[in-house]
Coordinates of C-alpha atoms in Angstrom, one line a residue:
X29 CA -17.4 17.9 -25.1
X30 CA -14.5 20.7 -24.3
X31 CA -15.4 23.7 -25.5
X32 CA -12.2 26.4 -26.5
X33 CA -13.5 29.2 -25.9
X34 CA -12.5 31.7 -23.4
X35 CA -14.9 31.7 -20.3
X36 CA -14.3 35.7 -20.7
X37 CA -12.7 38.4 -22.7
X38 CA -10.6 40.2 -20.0
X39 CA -10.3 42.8 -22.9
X40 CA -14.2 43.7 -23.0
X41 CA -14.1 44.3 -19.4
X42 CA -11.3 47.1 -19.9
X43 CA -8.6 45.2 -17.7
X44 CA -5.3 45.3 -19.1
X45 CA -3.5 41.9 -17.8
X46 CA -0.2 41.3 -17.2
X47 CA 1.6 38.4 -18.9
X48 CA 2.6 35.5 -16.8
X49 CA 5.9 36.0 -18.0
X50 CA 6.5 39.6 -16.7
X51 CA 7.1 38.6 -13.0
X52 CA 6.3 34.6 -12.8
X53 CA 9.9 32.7 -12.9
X54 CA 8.7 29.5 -13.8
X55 CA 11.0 26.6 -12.4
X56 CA 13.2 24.4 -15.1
X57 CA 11.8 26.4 -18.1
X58 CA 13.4 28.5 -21.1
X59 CA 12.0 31.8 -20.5
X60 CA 13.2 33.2 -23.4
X61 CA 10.5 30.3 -25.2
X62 CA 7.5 32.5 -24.6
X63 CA 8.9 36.0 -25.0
X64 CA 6.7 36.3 -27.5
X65 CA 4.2 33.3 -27.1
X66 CA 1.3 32.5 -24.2
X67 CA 1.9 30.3 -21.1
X68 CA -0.1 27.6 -20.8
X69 CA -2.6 28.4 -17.9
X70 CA -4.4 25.5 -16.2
X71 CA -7.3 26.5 -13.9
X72 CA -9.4 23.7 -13.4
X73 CA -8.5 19.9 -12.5
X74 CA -11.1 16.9 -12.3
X75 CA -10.5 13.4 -11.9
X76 CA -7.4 12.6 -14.6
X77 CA -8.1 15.8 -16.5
X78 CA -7.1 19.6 -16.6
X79 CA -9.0 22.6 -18.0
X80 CA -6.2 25.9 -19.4
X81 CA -7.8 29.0 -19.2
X82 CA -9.6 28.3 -22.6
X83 CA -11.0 26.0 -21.7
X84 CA -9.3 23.2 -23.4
X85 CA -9.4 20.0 -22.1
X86 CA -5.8 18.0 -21.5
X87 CA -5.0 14.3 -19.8
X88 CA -3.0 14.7 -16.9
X89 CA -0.6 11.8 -18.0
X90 CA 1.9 12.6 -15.3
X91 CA 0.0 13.4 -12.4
X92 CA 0.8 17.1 -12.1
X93 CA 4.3 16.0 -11.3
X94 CA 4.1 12.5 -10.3
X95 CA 1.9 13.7 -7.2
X96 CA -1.9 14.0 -8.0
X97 CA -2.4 10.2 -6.9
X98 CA -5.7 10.7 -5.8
X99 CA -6.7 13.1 -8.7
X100 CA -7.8 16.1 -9.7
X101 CA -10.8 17.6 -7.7
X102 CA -11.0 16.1 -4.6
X103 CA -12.9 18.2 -2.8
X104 CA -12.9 16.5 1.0
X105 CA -8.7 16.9 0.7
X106 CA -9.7 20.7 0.1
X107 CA -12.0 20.6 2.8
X108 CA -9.8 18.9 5.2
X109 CA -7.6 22.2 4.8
X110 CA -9.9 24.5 5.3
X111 CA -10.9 22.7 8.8
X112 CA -7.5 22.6 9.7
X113 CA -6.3 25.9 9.2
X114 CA -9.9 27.5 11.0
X115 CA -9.0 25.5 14.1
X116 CA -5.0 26.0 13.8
X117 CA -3.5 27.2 10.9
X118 CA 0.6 27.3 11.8
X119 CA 2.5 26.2 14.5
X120 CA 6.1 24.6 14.1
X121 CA 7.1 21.4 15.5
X122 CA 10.2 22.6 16.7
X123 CA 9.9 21.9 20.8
X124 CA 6.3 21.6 20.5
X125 CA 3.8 19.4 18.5
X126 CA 0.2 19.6 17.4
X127 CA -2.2 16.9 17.2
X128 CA -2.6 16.6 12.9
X129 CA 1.5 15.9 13.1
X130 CA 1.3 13.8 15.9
X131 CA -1.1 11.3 14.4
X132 CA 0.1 11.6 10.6
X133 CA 3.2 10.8 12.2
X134 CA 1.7 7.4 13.7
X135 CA -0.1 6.5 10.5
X136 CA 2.9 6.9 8.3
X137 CA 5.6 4.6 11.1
X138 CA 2.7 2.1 10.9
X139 CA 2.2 1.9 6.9
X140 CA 6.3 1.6 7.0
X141 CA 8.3 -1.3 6.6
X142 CA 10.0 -2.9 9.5
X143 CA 11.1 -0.6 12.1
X144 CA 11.3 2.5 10.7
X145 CA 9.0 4.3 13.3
X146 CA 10.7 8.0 13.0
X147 CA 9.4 10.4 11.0
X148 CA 11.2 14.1 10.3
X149 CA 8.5 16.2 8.6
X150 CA 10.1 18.2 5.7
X151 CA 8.0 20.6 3.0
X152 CA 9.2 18.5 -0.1
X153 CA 11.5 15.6 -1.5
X154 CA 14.8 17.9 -1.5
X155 CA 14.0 18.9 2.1
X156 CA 13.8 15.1 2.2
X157 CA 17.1 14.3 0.4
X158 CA 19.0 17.1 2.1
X159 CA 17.5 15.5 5.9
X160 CA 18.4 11.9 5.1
X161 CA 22.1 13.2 4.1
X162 CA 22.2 15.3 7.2
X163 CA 21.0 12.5 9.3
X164 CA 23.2 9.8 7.8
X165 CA 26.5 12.3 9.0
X166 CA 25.1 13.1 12.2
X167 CA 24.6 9.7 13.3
X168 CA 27.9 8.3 12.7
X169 CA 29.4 11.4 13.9
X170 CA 27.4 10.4 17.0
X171 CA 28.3 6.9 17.1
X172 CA 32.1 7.3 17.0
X173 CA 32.3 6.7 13.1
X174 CA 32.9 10.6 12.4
X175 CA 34.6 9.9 8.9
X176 CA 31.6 8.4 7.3
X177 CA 30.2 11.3 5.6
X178 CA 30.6 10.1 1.5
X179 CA 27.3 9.4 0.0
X180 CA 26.8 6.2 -3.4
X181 CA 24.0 7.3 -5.6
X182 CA 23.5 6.2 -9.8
X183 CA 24.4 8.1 -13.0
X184 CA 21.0 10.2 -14.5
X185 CA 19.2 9.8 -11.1
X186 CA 17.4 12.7 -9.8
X187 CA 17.3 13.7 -5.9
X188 CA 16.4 17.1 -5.7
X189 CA 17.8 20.7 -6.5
X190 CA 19.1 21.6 -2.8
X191 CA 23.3 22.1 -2.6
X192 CA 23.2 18.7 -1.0
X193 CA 20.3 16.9 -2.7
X194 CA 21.9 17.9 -6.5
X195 CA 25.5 16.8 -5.3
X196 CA 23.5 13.3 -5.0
X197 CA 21.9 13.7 -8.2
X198 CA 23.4 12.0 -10.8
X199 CA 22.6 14.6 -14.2
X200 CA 25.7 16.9 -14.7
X201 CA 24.0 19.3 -16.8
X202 CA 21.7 20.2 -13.9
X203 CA 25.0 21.2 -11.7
X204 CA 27.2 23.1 -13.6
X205 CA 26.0 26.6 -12.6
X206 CA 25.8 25.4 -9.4
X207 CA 29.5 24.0 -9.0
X208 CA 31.5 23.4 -6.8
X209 CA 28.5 21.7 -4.6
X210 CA 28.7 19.5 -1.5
X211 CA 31.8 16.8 -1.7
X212 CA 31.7 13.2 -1.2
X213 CA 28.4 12.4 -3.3
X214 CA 29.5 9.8 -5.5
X215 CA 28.0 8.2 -8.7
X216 CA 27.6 4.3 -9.7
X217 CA 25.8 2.1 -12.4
X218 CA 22.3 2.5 -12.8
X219 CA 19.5 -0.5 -13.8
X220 CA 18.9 0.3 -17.3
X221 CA 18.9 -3.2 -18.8
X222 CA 18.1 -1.8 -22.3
X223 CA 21.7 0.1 -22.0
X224 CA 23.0 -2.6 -20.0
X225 CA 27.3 -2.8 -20.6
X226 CA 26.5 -6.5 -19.4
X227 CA 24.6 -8.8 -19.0
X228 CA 22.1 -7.4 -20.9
X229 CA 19.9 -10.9 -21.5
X230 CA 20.3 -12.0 -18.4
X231 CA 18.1 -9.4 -16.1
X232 CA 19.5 -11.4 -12.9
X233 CA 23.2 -11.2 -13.7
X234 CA 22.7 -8.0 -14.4
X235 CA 21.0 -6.8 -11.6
X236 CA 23.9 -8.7 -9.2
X237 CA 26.5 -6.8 -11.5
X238 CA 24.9 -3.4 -10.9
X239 CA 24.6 -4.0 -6.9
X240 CA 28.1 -5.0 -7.1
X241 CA 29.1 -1.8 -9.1
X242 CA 28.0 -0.3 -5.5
X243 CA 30.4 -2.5 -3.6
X244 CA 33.4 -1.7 -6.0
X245 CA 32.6 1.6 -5.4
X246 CA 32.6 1.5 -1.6
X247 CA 35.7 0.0 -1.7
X248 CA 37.2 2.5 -3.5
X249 CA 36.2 5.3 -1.4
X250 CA 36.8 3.5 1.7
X251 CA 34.2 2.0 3.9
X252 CA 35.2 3.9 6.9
X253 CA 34.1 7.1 4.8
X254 CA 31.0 6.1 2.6
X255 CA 27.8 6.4 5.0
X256 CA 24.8 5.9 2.9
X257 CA 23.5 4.8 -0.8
X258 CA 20.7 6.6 -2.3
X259 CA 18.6 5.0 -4.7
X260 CA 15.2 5.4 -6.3
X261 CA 13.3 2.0 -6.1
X262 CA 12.4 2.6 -9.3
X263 CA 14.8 5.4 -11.0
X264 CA 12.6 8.5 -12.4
X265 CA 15.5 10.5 -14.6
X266 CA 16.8 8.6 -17.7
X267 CA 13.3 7.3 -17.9
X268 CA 11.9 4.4 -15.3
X269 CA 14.7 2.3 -14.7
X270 CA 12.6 -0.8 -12.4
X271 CA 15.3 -3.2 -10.4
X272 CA 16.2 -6.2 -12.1
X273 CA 15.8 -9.7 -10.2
X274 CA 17.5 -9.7 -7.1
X275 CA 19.0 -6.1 -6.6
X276 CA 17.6 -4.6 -4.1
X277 CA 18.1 -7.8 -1.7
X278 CA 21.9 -7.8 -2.9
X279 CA 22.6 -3.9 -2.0
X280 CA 21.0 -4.4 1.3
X281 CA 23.7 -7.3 2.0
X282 CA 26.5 -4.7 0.8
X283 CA 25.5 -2.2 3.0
X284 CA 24.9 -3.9 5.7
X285 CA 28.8 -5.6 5.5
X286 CA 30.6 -2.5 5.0
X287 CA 28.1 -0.5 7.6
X288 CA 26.3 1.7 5.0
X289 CA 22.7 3.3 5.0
X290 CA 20.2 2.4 2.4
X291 CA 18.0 5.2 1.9
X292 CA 15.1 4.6 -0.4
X293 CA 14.4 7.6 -2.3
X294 CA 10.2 7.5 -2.8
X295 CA 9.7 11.1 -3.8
X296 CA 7.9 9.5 -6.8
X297 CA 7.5 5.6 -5.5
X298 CA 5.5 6.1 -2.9
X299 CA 1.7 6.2 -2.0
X300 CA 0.5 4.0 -4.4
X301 CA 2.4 5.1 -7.5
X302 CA 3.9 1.5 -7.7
X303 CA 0.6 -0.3 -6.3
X304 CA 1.4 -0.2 -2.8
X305 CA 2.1 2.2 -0.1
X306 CA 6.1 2.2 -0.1
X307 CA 8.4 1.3 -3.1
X308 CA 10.5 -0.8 -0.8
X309 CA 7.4 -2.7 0.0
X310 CA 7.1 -3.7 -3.4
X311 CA 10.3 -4.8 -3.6
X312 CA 10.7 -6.3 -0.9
X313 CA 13.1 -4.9 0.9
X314 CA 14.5 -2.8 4.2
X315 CA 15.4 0.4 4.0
X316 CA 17.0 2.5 6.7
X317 CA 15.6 5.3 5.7
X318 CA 13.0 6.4 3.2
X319 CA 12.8 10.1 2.2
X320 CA 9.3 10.9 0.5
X321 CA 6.7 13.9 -0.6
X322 CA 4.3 14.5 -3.8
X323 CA 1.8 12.1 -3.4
X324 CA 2.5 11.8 0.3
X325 CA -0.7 14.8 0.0
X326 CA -1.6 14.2 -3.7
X327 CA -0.6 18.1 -4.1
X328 CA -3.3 19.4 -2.3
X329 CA -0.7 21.2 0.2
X330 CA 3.0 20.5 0.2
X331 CA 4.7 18.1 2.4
X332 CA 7.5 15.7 2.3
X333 CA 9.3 13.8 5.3
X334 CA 12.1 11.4 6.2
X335 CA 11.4 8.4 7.5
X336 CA 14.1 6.8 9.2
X337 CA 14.4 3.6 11.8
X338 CA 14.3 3.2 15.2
X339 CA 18.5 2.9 15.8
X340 CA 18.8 6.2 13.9
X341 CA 17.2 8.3 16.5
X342 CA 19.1 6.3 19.1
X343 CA 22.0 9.0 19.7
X344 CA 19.1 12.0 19.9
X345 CA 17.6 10.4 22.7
X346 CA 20.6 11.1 25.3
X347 CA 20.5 13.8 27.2
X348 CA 22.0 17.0 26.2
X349 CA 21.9 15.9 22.3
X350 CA 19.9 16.8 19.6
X351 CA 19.5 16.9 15.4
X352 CA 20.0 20.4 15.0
X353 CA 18.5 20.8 11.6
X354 CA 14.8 21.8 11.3
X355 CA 12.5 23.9 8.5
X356 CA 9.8 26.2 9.0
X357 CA 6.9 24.7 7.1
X358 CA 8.1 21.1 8.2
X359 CA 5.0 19.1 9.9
X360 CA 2.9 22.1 8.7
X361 CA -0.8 21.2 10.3
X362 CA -2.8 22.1 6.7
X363 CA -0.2 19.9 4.9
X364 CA -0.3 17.4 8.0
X365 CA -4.4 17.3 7.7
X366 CA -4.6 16.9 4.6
X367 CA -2.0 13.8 4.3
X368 CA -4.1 12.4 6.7
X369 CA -7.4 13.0 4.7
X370 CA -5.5 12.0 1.2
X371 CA -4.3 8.4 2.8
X372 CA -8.2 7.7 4.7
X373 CA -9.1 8.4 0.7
X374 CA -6.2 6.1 -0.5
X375 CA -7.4 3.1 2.3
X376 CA -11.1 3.6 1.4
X377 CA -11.2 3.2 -2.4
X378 CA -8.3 0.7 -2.4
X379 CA -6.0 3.3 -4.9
X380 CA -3.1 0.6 -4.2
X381 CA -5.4 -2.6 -4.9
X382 CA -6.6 -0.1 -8.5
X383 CA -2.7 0.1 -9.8
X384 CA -2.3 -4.1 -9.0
X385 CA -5.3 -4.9 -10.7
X386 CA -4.9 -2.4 -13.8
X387 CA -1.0 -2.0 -13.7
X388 CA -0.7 -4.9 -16.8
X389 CA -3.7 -3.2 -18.9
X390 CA -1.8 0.0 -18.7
X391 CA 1.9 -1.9 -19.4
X392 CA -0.5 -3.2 -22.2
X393 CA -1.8 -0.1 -23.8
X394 CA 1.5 1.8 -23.9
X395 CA 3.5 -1.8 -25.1
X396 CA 1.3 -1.4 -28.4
X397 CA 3.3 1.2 -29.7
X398 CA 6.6 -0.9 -29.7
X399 CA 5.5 -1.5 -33.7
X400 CA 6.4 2.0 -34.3
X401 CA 10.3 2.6 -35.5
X402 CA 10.9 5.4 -33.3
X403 CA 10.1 2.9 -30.0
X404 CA 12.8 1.2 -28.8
X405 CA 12.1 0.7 -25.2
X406 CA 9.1 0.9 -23.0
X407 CA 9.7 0.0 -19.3
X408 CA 8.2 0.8 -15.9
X409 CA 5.9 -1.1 -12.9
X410 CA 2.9 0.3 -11.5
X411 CA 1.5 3.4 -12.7
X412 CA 5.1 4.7 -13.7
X413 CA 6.7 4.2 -17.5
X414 CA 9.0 5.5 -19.4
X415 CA 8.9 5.2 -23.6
X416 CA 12.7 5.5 -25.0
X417 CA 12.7 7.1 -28.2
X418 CA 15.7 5.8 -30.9
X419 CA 16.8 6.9 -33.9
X420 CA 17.4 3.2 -35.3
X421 CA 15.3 0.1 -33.1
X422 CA 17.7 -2.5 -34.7
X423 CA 20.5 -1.0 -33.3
X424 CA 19.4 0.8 -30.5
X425 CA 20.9 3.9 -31.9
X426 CA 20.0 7.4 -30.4
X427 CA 19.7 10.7 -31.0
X428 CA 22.7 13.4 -30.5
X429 CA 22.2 16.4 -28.6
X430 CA 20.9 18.9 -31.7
X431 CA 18.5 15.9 -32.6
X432 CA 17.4 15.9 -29.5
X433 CA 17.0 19.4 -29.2
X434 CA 14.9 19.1 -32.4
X435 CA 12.9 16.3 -31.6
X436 CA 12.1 17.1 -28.0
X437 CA 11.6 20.9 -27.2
X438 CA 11.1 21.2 -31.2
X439 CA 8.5 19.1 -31.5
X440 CA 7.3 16.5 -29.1
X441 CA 6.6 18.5 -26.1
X442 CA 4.4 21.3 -27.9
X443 CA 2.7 18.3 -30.5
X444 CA 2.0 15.8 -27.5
X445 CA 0.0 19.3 -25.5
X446 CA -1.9 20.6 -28.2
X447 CA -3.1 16.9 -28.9
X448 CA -4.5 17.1 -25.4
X449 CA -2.0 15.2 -23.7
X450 CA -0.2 16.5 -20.9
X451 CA 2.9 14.2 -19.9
X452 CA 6.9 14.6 -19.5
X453 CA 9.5 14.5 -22.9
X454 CA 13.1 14.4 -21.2
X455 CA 16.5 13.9 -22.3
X456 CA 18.5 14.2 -19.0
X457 CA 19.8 10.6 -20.5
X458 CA 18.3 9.3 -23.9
X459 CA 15.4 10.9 -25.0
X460 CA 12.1 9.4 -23.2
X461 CA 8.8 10.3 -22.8
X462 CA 7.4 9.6 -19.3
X463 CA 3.6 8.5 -17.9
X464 CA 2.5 8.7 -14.6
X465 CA -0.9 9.1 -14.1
X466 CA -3.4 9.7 -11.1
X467 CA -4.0 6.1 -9.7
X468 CA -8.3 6.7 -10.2
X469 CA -6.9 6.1 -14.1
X470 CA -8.3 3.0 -16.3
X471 CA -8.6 1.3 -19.6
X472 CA -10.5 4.4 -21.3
X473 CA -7.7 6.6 -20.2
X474 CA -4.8 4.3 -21.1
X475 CA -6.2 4.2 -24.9
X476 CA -6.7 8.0 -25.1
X477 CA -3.1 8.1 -23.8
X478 CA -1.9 5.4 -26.2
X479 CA -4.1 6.8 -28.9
X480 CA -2.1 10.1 -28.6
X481 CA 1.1 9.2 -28.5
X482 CA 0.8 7.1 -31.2
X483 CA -0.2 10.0 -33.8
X484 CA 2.2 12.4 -32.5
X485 CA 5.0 9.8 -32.4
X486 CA 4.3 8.8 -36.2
X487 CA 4.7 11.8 -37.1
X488 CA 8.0 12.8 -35.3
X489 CA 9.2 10.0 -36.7
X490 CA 8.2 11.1 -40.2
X491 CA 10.4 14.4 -38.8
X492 CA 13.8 12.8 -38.3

């Protein structure tokens, strides 16, 4: 039973507090919305749940930030840290090493894909992004290919907030106080089948169209200039875009002919979120690079790092030569202990083998509310969906930018949170409402979820 009371009244203890709001700069959020309303404060987290500060109980129905994979709670990943930074709390990994780096480092090569054995420890997924860009120049400058510096990523997909990293993402209302940003990132089809221009009953075709839309796009820029593709294996912004049939093994043949990179963007994908350890493993395919964080520690302590294969490093290993790009926090032995910790926890209860075995109960529960009018799409794999919202489901007809407005930062974010859940309503493409749970998540939490969305979706509806 959650009980909304306040644990305390800071007011009967004579403390005047200050509001968040007075010197917290909350990231991606319209201050001016709580000028004269209260933040919502979470304090507590257990299992799939969160506690605000009164007391009120919410489902964590996007895993913090697509990164709580092993849930809320989890005290031997807090412990972990705590025995890490009493034995060593800092040291950088620049010209020296530590042992929690040094063996995360070996577990990650050897849960990997193929050969990619090289891992670059960043503190998050731009730090990731920015790397894998970095790298992809730096080794063709090293390997006598010095113009290949252009990077191919989709329309509406998200790859961080860095000067490099949001040149790659694909959301032009994210960049334009941030113009000009870095040149040479350029922008192709993405796999919405339910948008698809083409091809839109024939998921095959139109996966072999949208891998070719890379190709064309190659060619136009030159081959001797492009040096890597970024993509998402499945693509978070525009609202969980899977791969059709057949796309991933098609783009690897195009990069391999015209001597391109594939870099597998698993920010999100990874560590379990799509049932297995690696996106690319799902898919089956071979990546030359994968850049990665969240999950990678389920939150407990930040940590991303880009993974890249064996030929990559090739150039660094002369004498005299060396990547000179580094971060501070990068390999950090806290973060580094507690990745280890958070995938011994992954292995032992089988959090991979849990998303397989529930992934179609949970496709299940959220495909019930496709009898509601305001449903048009719901689409996803794993433990990842996305729930597009319409205006008209015959037509597939959706809403402008003031309806969206309405319906989105109006309504739906505000109605989904006071009805206890806690989950993600974007319009960075068409309006969509995103679910990503922790992976310890089941039936009973799937039909709270779908029970939710349900009511508060009827009654948007009702709004339009």
């Amino acid at each position: 039973m959650c009980d909304n009371r306040r644990d305390r009244d800071d007011d009967s203890l004579g403390l005047t507090m200050a509001k968040p709001t007075d010197h917290l700069w909350m990231h991606f959020t319209r201050m001016s919305s709580f000028r004269d309303g209260e933040v919502p404060t979470i304090v507590r987290g257990e299992g799939c749940y969160v506690w605000d500060s009164h007391g009120r109980r919410y489902l964590d129905g996007i895993a913090g930030l697509f990164t709580v994979n092993a849930g809320h709670g989890r005290t031997e990943l807090a412990e972990a840290a705590a025995k890490q930074a009493a034995e060593l709390a800092y040291f950088p990994v620049w010209g020296v090493a530590h042992p929690a780096a040094i063996e995360l480092s070996e577990r990650i090569a050897g849960l990997t894909p193929g050969d990619l054995n090289r891992v670059f420890f960043t503190t998050g997924g731009s730090e990731a992004v920015e790397t894998a860009w970095k790298l992809a120049r730096a080794y063709f400058r090293k390997t006598g290919k010095p113009a290949k510096h252009k990077v191919i990523s989709r329309y509406l997909a998200y790859h961080g907030t860095t000067m490099g990293a949001l040149s790659i993402t694909g959301l032009p209302a994210l960049k334009t106080d941030f113009e000009p940003l870095v040149a040479g990132a350029i922008k192709t089809a993405n796999t919405n089948i339910y948008r698809a221009p083409v091809h839109g009953d024939d998921p095959a075709a139109f996966g072999e169209w949208a891998a070719d839309e890379i190709a064309r796009a190659i060619e136009r820029e030159g081959p001797d200039t492009v040096a890597a593709v970024f993509l998402e294996p499945v693509q978070n912004a525009g609202g969980c875009f899977p791969p059709p049939p057949g796309y991933f093994q098609r783009v690897r043949e195009i990069c391999d002919r015209y001597d391109v990179l594939l870099v597998s963007d698993e920010v999100i994908c990874a560590w379990g979120r799509l049932g297995d350890w690696f996106g690319a493993l799902r898919y089956g395919f071979q990546p030359d690079i994968i850049t990665t964080a969240k999950a990678l520690t389920s939150g407990y302590s930040p940590l991303g790092a880009t993974i890249a294969s064996d030929r990559l490093i090739e150039p660094f290993l002369r004498d005299g030569v060396a990547f000179l790009h580094g971060i501070t926090f990068g390999g950090h032995p806290v973060s580094s202990a507690v990745a280890l910790a958070n995938i011994d926890l992954m292995a032992r209860e089988d959090l991979n083998g849990h998303v397989r075995a529930n992934e179609a109960a949970f496709r299940a529960a959220l495909s019930k509310l496709n009898d509601l009018p305001i449903v048009g799409d719901v689409r996803g794999d794993g433990y990842f969906y996305g729930i597009e919202l319409v205006k008209d489901k015959v037509t597939r007809e959706t809403f402008d930018d003031a309806e969206s407005e309405r319906l989105l930062r109006g309504f739906l974010s505000d109605a989904l949170f006071e009805a206890g859940l806690y989950c993600r309503a974007d319009d960075r493409g068409d309006p969509v409402v995103q679910l990503a749970p922790p992976l310890t998540a089941g039936q009973a939490e799937f039909d709270e979820m779908e029970r939710i969305l349900r009511a508060v979706l009827t009654e948007a509806y009702g709004r339009i």
